[in-house]
Coordinates of C-alpha atoms in Angstrom, one line a residue:
X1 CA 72.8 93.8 109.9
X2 CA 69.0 92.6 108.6
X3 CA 68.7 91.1 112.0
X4 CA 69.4 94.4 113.5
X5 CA 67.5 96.3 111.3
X6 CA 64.5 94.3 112.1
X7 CA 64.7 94.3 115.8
X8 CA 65.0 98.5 115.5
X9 CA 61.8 98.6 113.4
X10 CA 60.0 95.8 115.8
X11 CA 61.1 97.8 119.1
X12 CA 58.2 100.2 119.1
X13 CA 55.3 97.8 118.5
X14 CA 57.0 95.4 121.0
X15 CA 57.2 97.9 124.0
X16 CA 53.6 99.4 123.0
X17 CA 52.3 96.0 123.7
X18 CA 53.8 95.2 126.7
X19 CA 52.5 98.7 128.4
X20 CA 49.0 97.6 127.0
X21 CA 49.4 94.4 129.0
X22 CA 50.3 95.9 132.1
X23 CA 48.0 98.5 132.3
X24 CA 45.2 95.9 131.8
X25 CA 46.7 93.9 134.4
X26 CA 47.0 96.7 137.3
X27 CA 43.7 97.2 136.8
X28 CA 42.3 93.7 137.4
X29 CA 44.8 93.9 140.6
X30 CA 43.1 97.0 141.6
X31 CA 39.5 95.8 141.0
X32 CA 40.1 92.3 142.7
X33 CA 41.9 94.1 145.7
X34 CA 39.4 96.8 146.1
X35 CA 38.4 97.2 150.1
X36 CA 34.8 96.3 150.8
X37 CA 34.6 99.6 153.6
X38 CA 32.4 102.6 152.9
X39 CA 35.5 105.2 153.8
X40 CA 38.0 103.7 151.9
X41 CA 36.5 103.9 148.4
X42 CA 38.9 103.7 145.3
X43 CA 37.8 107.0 142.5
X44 CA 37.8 103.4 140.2
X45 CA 34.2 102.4 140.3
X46 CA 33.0 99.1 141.3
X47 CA 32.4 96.4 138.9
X48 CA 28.6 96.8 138.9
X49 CA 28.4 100.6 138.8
X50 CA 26.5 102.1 136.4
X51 CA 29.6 104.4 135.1
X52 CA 31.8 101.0 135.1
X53 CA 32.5 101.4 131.5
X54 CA 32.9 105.0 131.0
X55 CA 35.6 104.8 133.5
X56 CA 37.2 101.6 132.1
X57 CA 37.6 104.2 129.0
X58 CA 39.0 107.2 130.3
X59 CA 41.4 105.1 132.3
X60 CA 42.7 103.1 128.9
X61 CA 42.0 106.5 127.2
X62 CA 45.0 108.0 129.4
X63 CA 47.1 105.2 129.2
X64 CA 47.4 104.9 125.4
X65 CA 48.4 108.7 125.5
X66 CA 51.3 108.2 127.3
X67 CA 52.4 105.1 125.6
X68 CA 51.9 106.9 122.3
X69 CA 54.2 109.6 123.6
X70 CA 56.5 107.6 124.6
X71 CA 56.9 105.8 121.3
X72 CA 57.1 108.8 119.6
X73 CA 59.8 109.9 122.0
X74 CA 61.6 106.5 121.1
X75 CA 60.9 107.0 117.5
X76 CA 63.0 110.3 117.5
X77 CA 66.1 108.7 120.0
X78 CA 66.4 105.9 117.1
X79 CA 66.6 108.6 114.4
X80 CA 68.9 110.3 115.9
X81 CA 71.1 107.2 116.7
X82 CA 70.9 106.6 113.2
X83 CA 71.7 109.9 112.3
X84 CA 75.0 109.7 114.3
X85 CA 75.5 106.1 113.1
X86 CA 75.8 107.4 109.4
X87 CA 77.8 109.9 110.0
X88 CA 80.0 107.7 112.1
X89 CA 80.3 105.2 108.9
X90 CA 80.9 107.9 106.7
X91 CA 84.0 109.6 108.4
X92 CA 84.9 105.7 108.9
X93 CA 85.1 105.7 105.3
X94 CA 87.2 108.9 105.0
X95 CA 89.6 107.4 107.6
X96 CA 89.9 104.1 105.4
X97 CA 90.2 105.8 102.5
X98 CA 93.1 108.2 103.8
X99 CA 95.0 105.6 105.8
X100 CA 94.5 102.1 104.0
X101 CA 95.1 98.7 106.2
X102 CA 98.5 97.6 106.4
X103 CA 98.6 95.4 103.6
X104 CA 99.7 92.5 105.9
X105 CA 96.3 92.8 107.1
X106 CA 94.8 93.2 104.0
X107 CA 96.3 90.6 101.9
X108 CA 95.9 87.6 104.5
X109 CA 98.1 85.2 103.8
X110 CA 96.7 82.8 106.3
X111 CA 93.2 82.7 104.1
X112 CA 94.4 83.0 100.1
X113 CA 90.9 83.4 98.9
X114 CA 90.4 86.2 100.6
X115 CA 93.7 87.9 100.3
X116 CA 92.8 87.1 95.9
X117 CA 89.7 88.2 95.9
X118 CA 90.8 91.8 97.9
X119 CA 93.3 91.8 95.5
X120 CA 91.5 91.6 92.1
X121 CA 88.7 93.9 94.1
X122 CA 91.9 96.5 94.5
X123 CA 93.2 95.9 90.6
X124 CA 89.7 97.0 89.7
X125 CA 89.4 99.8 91.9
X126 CA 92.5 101.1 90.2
X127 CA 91.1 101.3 86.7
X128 CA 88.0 103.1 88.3
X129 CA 90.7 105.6 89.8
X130 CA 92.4 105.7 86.3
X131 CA 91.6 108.3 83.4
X132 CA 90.2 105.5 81.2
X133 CA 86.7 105.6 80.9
X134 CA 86.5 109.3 81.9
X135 CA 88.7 112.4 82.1
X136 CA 89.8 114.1 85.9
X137 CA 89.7 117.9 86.6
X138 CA 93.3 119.6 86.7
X139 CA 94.3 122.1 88.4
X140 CA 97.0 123.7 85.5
X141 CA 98.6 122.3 82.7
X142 CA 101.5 121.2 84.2
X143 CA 99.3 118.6 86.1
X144 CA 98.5 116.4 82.4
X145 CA 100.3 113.3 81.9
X146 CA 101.5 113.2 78.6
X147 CA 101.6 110.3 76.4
X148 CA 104.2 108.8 74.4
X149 CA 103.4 107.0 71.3
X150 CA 105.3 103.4 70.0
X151 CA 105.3 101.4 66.3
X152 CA 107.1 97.8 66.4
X153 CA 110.3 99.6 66.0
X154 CA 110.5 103.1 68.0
X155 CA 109.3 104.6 71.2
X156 CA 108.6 108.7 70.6
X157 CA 109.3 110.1 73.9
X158 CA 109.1 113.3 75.5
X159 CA 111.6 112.7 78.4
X160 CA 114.7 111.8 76.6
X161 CA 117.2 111.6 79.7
X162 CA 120.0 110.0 78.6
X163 CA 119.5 109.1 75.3
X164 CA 118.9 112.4 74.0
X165 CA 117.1 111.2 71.4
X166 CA 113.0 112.0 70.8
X167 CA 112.7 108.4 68.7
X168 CA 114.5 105.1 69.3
X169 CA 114.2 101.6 69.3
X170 CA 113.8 100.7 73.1
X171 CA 116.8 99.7 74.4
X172 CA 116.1 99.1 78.0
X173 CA 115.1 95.8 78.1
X174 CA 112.2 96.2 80.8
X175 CA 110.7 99.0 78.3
X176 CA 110.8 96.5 75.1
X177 CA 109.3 93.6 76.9
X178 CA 106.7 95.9 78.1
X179 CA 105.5 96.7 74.9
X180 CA 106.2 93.6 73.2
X181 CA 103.6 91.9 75.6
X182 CA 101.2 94.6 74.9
X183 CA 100.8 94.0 71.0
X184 CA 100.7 90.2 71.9
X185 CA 97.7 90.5 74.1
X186 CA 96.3 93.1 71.7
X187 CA 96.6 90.6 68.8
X188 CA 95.1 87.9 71.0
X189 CA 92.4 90.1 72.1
X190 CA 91.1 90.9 68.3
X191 CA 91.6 86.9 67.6
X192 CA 89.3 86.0 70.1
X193 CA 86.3 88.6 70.3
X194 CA 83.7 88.7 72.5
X195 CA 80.0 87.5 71.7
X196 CA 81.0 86.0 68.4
X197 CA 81.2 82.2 69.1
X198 CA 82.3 80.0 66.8
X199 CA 82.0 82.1 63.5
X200 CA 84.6 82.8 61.3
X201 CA 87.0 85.9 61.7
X202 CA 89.9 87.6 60.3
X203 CA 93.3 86.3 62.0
X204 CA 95.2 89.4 63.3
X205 CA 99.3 89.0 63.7
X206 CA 101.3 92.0 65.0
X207 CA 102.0 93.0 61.6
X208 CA 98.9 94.6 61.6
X209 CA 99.3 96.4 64.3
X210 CA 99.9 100.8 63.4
X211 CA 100.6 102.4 66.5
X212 CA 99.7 103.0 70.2
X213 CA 100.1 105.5 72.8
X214 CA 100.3 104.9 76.5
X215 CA 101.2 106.5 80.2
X216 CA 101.7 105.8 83.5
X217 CA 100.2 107.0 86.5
X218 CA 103.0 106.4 89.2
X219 CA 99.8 105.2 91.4
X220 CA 97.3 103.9 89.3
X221 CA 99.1 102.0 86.3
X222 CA 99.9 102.0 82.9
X223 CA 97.0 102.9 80.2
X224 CA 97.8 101.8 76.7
X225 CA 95.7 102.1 73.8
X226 CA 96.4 100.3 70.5
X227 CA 95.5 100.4 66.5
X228 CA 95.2 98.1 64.1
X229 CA 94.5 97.8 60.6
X230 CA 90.5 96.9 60.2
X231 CA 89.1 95.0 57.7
X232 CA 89.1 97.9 54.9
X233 CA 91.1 100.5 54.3
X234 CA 89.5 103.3 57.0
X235 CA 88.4 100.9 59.4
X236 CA 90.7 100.3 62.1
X237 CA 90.6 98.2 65.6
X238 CA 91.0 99.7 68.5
X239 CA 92.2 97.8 71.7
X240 CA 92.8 99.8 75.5
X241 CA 94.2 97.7 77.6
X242 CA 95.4 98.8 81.3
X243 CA 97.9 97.4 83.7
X244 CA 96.9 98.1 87.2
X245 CA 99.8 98.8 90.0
X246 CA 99.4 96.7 93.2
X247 CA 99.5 97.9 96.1
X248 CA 102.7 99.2 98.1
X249 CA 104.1 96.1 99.8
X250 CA 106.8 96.5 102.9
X251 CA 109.8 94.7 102.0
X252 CA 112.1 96.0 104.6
X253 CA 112.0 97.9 108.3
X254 CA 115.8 98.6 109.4
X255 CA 117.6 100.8 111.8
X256 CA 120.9 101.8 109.7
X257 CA 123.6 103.4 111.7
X258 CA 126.3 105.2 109.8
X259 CA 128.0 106.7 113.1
X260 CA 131.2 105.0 112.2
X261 CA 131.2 105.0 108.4
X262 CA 134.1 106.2 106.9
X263 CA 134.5 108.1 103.4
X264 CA 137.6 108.0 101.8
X265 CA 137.2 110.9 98.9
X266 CA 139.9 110.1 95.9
X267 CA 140.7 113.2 94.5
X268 CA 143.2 112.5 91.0
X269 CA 145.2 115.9 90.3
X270 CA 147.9 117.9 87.8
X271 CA 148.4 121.0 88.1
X272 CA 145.2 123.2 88.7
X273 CA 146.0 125.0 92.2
X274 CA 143.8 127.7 92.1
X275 CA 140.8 124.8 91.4
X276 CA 142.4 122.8 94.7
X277 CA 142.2 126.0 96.5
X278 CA 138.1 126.2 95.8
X279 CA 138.2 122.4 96.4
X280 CA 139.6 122.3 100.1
X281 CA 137.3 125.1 101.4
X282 CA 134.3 123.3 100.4
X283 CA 136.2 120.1 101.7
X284 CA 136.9 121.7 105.0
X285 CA 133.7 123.1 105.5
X286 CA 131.2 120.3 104.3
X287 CA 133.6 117.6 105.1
X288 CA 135.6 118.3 108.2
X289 CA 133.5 120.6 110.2
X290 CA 129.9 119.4 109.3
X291 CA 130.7 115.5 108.3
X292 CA 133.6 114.9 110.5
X293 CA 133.4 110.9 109.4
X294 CA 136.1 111.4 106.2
X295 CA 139.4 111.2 104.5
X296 CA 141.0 112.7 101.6
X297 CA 143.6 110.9 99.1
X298 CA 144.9 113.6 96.5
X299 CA 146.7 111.5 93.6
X300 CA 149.3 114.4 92.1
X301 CA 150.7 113.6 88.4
X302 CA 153.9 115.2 87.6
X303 CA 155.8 118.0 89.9
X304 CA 154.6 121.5 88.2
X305 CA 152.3 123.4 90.5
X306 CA 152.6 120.3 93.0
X307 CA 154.5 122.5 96.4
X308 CA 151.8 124.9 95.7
X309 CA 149.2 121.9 96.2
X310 CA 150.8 120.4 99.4
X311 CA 150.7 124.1 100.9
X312 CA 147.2 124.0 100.6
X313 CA 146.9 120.7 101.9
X314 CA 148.8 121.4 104.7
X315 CA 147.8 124.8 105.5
X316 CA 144.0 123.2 105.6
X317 CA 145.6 120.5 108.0
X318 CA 147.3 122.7 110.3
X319 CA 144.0 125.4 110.6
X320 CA 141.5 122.6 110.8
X321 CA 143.2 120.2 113.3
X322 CA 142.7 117.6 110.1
X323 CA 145.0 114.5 109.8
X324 CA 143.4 112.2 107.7
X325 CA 145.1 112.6 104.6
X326 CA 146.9 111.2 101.8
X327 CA 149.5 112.6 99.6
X328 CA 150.5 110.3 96.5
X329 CA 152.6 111.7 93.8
X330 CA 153.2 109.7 90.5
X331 CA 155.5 111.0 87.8
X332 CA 154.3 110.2 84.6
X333 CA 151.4 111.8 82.1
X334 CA 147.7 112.5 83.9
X335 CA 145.2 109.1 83.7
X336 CA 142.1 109.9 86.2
X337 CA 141.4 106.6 85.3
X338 CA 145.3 105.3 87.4
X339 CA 145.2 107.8 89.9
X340 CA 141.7 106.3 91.3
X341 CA 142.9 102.7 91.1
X342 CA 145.9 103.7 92.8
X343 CA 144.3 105.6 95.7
X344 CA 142.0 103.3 96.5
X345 CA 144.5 100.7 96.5
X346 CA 146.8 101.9 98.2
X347 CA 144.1 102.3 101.4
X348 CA 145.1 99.9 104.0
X349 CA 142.9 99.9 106.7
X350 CA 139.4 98.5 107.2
X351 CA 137.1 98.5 104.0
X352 CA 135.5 101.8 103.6
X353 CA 133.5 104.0 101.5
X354 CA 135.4 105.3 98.6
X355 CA 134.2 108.0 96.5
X356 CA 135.5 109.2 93.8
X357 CA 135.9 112.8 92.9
X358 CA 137.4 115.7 90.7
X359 CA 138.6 118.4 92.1
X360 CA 136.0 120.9 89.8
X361 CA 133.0 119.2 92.2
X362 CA 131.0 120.9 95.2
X363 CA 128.9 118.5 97.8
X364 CA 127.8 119.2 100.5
X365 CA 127.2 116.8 104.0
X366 CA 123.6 116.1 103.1
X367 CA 125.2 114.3 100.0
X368 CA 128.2 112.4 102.2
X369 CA 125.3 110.8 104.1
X370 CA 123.2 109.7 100.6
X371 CA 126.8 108.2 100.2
X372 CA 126.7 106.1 102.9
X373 CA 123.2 105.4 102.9
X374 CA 123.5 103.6 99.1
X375 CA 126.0 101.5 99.3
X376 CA 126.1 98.6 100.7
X377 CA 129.6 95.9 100.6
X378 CA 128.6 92.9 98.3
X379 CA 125.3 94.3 97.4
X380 CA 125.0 98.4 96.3
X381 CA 127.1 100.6 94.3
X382 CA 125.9 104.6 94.5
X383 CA 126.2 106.1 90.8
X384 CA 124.7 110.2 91.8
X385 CA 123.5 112.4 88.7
X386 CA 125.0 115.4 89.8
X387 CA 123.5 118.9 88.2
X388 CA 126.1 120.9 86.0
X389 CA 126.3 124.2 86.4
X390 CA 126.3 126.8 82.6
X391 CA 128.8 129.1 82.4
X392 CA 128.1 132.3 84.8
X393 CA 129.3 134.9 82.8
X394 CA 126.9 133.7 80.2
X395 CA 124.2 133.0 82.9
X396 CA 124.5 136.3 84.6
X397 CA 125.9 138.4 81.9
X398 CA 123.2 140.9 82.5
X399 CA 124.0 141.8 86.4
X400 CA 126.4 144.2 87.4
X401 CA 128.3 140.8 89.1
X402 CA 128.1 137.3 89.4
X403 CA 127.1 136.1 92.9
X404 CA 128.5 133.9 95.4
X405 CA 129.0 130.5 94.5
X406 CA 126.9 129.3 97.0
X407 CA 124.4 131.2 95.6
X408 CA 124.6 130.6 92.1
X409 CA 124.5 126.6 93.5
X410 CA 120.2 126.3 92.8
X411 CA 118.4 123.7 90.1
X412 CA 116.8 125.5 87.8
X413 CA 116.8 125.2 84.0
X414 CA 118.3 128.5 83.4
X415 CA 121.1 127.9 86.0
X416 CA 122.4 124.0 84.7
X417 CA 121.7 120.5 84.3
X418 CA 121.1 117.0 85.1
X419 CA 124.7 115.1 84.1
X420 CA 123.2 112.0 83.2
X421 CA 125.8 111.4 80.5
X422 CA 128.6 111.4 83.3
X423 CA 129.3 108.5 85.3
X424 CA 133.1 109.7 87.4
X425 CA 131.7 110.5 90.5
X426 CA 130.2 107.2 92.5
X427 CA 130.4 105.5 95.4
X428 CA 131.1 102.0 96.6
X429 CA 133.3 99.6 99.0
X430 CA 136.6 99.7 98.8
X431 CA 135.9 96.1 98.7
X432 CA 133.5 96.0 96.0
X433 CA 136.0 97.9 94.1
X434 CA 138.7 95.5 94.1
X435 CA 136.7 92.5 93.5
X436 CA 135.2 94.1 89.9
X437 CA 138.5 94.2 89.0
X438 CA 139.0 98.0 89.3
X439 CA 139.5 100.5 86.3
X440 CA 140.9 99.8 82.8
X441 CA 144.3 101.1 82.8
X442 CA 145.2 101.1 79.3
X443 CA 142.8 104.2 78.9
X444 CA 145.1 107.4 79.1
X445 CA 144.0 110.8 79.3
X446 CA 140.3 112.2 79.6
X447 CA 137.2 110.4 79.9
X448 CA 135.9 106.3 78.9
X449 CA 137.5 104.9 82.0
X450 CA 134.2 105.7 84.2
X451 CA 132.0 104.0 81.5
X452 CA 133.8 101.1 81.9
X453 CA 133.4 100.8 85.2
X454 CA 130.2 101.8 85.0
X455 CA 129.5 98.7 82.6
X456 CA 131.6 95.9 85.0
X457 CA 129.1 97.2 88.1
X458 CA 126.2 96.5 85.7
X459 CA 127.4 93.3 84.2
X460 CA 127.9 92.4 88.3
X461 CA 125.4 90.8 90.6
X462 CA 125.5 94.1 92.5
X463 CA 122.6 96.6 92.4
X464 CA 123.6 100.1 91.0
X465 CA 121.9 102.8 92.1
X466 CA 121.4 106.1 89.9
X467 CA 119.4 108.8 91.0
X468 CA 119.9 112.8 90.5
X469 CA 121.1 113.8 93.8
X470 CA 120.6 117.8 95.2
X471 CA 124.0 118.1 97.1
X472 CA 126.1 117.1 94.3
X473 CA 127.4 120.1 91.4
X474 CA 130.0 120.5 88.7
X475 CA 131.1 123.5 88.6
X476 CA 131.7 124.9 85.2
X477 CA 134.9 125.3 84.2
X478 CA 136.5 126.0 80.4
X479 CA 137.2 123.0 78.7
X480 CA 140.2 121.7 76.7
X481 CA 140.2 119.2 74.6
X482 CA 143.4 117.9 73.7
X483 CA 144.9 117.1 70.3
X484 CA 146.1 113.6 71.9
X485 CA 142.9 111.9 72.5
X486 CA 141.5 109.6 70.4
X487 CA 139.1 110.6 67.9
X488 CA 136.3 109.0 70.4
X489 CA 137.5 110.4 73.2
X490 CA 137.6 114.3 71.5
X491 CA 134.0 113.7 70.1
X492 CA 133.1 112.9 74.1
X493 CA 135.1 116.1 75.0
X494 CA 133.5 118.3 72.8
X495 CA 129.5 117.4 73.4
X496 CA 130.9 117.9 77.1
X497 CA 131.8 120.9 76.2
X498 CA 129.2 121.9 74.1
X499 CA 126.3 121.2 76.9
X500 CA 128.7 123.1 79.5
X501 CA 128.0 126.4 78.3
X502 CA 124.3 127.3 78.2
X503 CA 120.8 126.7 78.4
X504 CA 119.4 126.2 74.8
X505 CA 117.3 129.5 74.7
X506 CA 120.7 131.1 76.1
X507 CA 122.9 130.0 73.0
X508 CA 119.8 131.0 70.8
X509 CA 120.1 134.6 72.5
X510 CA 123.6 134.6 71.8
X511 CA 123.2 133.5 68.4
X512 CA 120.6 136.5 67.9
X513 CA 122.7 138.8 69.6
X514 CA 123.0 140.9 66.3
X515 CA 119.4 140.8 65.5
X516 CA 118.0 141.9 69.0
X517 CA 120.6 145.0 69.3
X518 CA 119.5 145.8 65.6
X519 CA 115.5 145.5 66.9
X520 CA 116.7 147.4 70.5
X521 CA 118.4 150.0 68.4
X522 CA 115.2 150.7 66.1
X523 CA 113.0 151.2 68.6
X524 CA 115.1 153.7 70.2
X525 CA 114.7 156.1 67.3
X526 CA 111.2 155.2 66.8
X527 CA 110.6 156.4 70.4
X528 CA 112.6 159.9 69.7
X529 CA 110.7 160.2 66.5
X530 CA 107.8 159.8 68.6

């Protein structure tokens, strides 16, 4: 680039000199090739006339005027090449900043110092990006990243998910080793400070250590900033330290056909016909006439309300031209737990998808495909949050009716909730399946025997996927809790219950019922007063 610079800059004296030389050489040519006859006399004058030298003048004079316009002409094409070179480089930058190289290219494996010193050069540029050493303009309040603040013991946290709890001691293990490592570099940090050489200091060890806050920026990285005690008692260290994300590497590119997939949905059943009824209409519209790749196996307990069930299965078979179906009926007391285990065991063709359902669950053929897509035999287990739906008649109570039930099917806050308590409804491979070992059959009744699944997939080699999923709803339904379950089992029924109803400012409005008609009914006479 120098190089070039210098040549652009050289360029005008170089071609001023060269028309300098030529002009002073056409004119010797012309004076040494003048004709010696009296008619043929050049306007030049001849070397001893006595206007030699004026003419010698206005002939240069002329020259140098052109050759001055034309460097000035020259002058203004390199500008403007400039100009355009600039603004070339600058929408060049734009480009590279919108669409960054692949990072095959930019991390070159084939040179290592290159590829490590574009990689700490990226690290750094991610703490520049970062709100650490200044603050970013945002557009509402919604846009802030909240902190969440950690002592040795607890984590406070705002997103609670499935803990429910605002403190706790980090449980996840990723989470704890996180911040472990944190208050060990923080320690080391204050142990060795900068610019002090050899001179004595105070020894920090994480007991000395208050609190810290920190966030993450999904693209930038994690910001933490620590306290300690200082060296009286309102002095106090302060450490920020900041972990940079890398960036996004490709792991896999793969074309994944699911043409041929089969689902086999496990549906275990007593009694409950009028819920069946809802079932199969969702079933035949999501799964047989939009999906098309699927099966059913309804596992009955007992004989009461059971003909009723089979007419509905059958009536749906005969109308929808559907064949793939199972009908199993055990007589004995209801275990969803059993009734799984023995429908997907009792599948005997190739391995398949199983998931298993309830019969109080709507999906739709967006989710049958997330289905397929997460699991994988050998390696992937599917484990869907599905959103809950609040009771309706609390949730609409104040329209003149409660609307479709595809309709009252949105995410909102005021309309249900994440289930990420609930673990019954996954997907996996038949063969999968077996090779965990299946369910626990000694659990009777409601509830515990997806947990324990839940627990052998995680204790597995297999990779369990959880993830909230938008095509997958329980629909609410009144809950009993019986008088047979164990005491552990009823306390699970009952928070079930509990978070089935309402949103919390819904409850609070029902709790307050009495107060607002009392403050509705006051202003009513104030008004005819008025």
């Amino acid at each position: 680039m120098m190089l070039r610079r210098g040549f652009i800059l050289f360029l005008p004296r170089l071609v001023g000199l060269l028309v300098v030389a030529c002009c002073s050489m056409s004119i010797v040519y012309m004076l040494a090739c003048t004709p010696k006859g009296d008619n043929q006399q050049l306007a030049l004058p001849r070397v001893h006339s006595p206007t030699v030298k004026e003419g010698y003048e206005a002939v240069l004079q002329e020259q140098e005027e052109q050759h001055r316009n034309y460097i000035v002409s020259l002058k203004k094409q390199i500008a403007q090449l400039k100009a355009e070179l600039q603004g070339r480089t600058e929408q060049l930058k734009k480009m590279q900043n919108q669409y960054p190289e692949p990072l095959d290219v930019w991390l070159d494996h084939s040179n290592p110092e290159k590829a490590q010193a574009n990689l700490l050069a990226f690290l750094r540029s991610q703490v520049d990006k970062a709100e650490v050493h200044s603050g970013v303009k945002l557009s509402t309040e919604y846009a802030a990243v909240p902190f969440e603040s950690f002592t040795l013991q607890k984590v406070y946290q705002l997103e609670t998910g499935l803990t429910r709890h605002p403190e706790e001691k980090p449980v996840r293990k990723d989470k704890r080793d996180e911040l472990i490592e944190v208050i060990e570099l923080g320690v080391g940090s204050l142990n060795k400070p900068e610019g002090v050489g050899s001179a004595k200091h105070r020894v920090y060890t994480a007991s000395d250590f208050i609190e810290g806050i920190y966030r993450t920026e999904k693209n930038k990285g994690t910001l933490y900033e620590l306290t300690f005690k200082g060296d009286t008692k309102h002095q106090f260290k302060k450490i920020v330290l900041f972990r940079p994300f890398g960036p996004v590497m490709k792991v896999k590119n793969e074309n994944v056909n699911m043409a041929d997939t089969l689902i086999n949905i496990i549906v275990p059943l007593a009694k409950r016909a009028s819920k069946f009824r809802q079932f199969m209409q969702n079933f035949r519209e999501m799964g047989i006439q939009q999906d098309g790749r699927i099966h059913l196996t309804v596992v009955y307990f007992g004989k009461e309300q059971m003909n009723e069930v089979k007419s509905i299965l059958e009536n749906t078979s005969r109308s929808a031209n559907f064949k793939n179906f199972t009908f199993i009926q055990l007589n004995e007391e209801f275990s969803r737990g059993k009734g799984l285990d023995i429908g997907a065991r009792f599948w005997k063709g190739s391995n398949v998808v199983l998931f298993f359902c309830d019969v109080d669950i709507y999906f739709t053929a967006e989710f049958l495909n997330s289905c397929r897509l997460n699991t994988q035999p050998g390696k992937k287990v599917f484990y869907p949050v599905l959103f809950s739906q609040y009771n309706p008649s609390i949730i609409y109570g104040h329209h003149d009716s409660i609307p479709s039930l595809e309709q009252q099917l949105v995410i909102k806050k005021e309309t249900g909730f994440w289930r990420d308590f609930g673990f019954g409804m996954t997907c996996q491979y038949r063969s999968d399946f077996i090779n965990i070992g299946g369910f626990d059959l000694d659990i009777k009744g409601w509830g515990g025997e997806d947990v324990h699944l839940y627990r052998k997939y995680l204790h597995s080699n297999l990779i369990v996927i959880r993830t909230p999923v938008r095509g997958l709803f329980h629909l609410w339904h009144e809950k009993q809790c019986l008088d047979e379950l164990t005491p552990e089992q009823y306390k699970m029924c009952m928070q079930s219950k509990a978070m089935n109803e309402a949103s919390h400012g819904q409850l609070g409005m029902l709790v307050f019922k009495q107060e607002i008609e009392t403050h509705l009914h006051r202003q009513k006479l104030s008004s005819k007063k008025t």
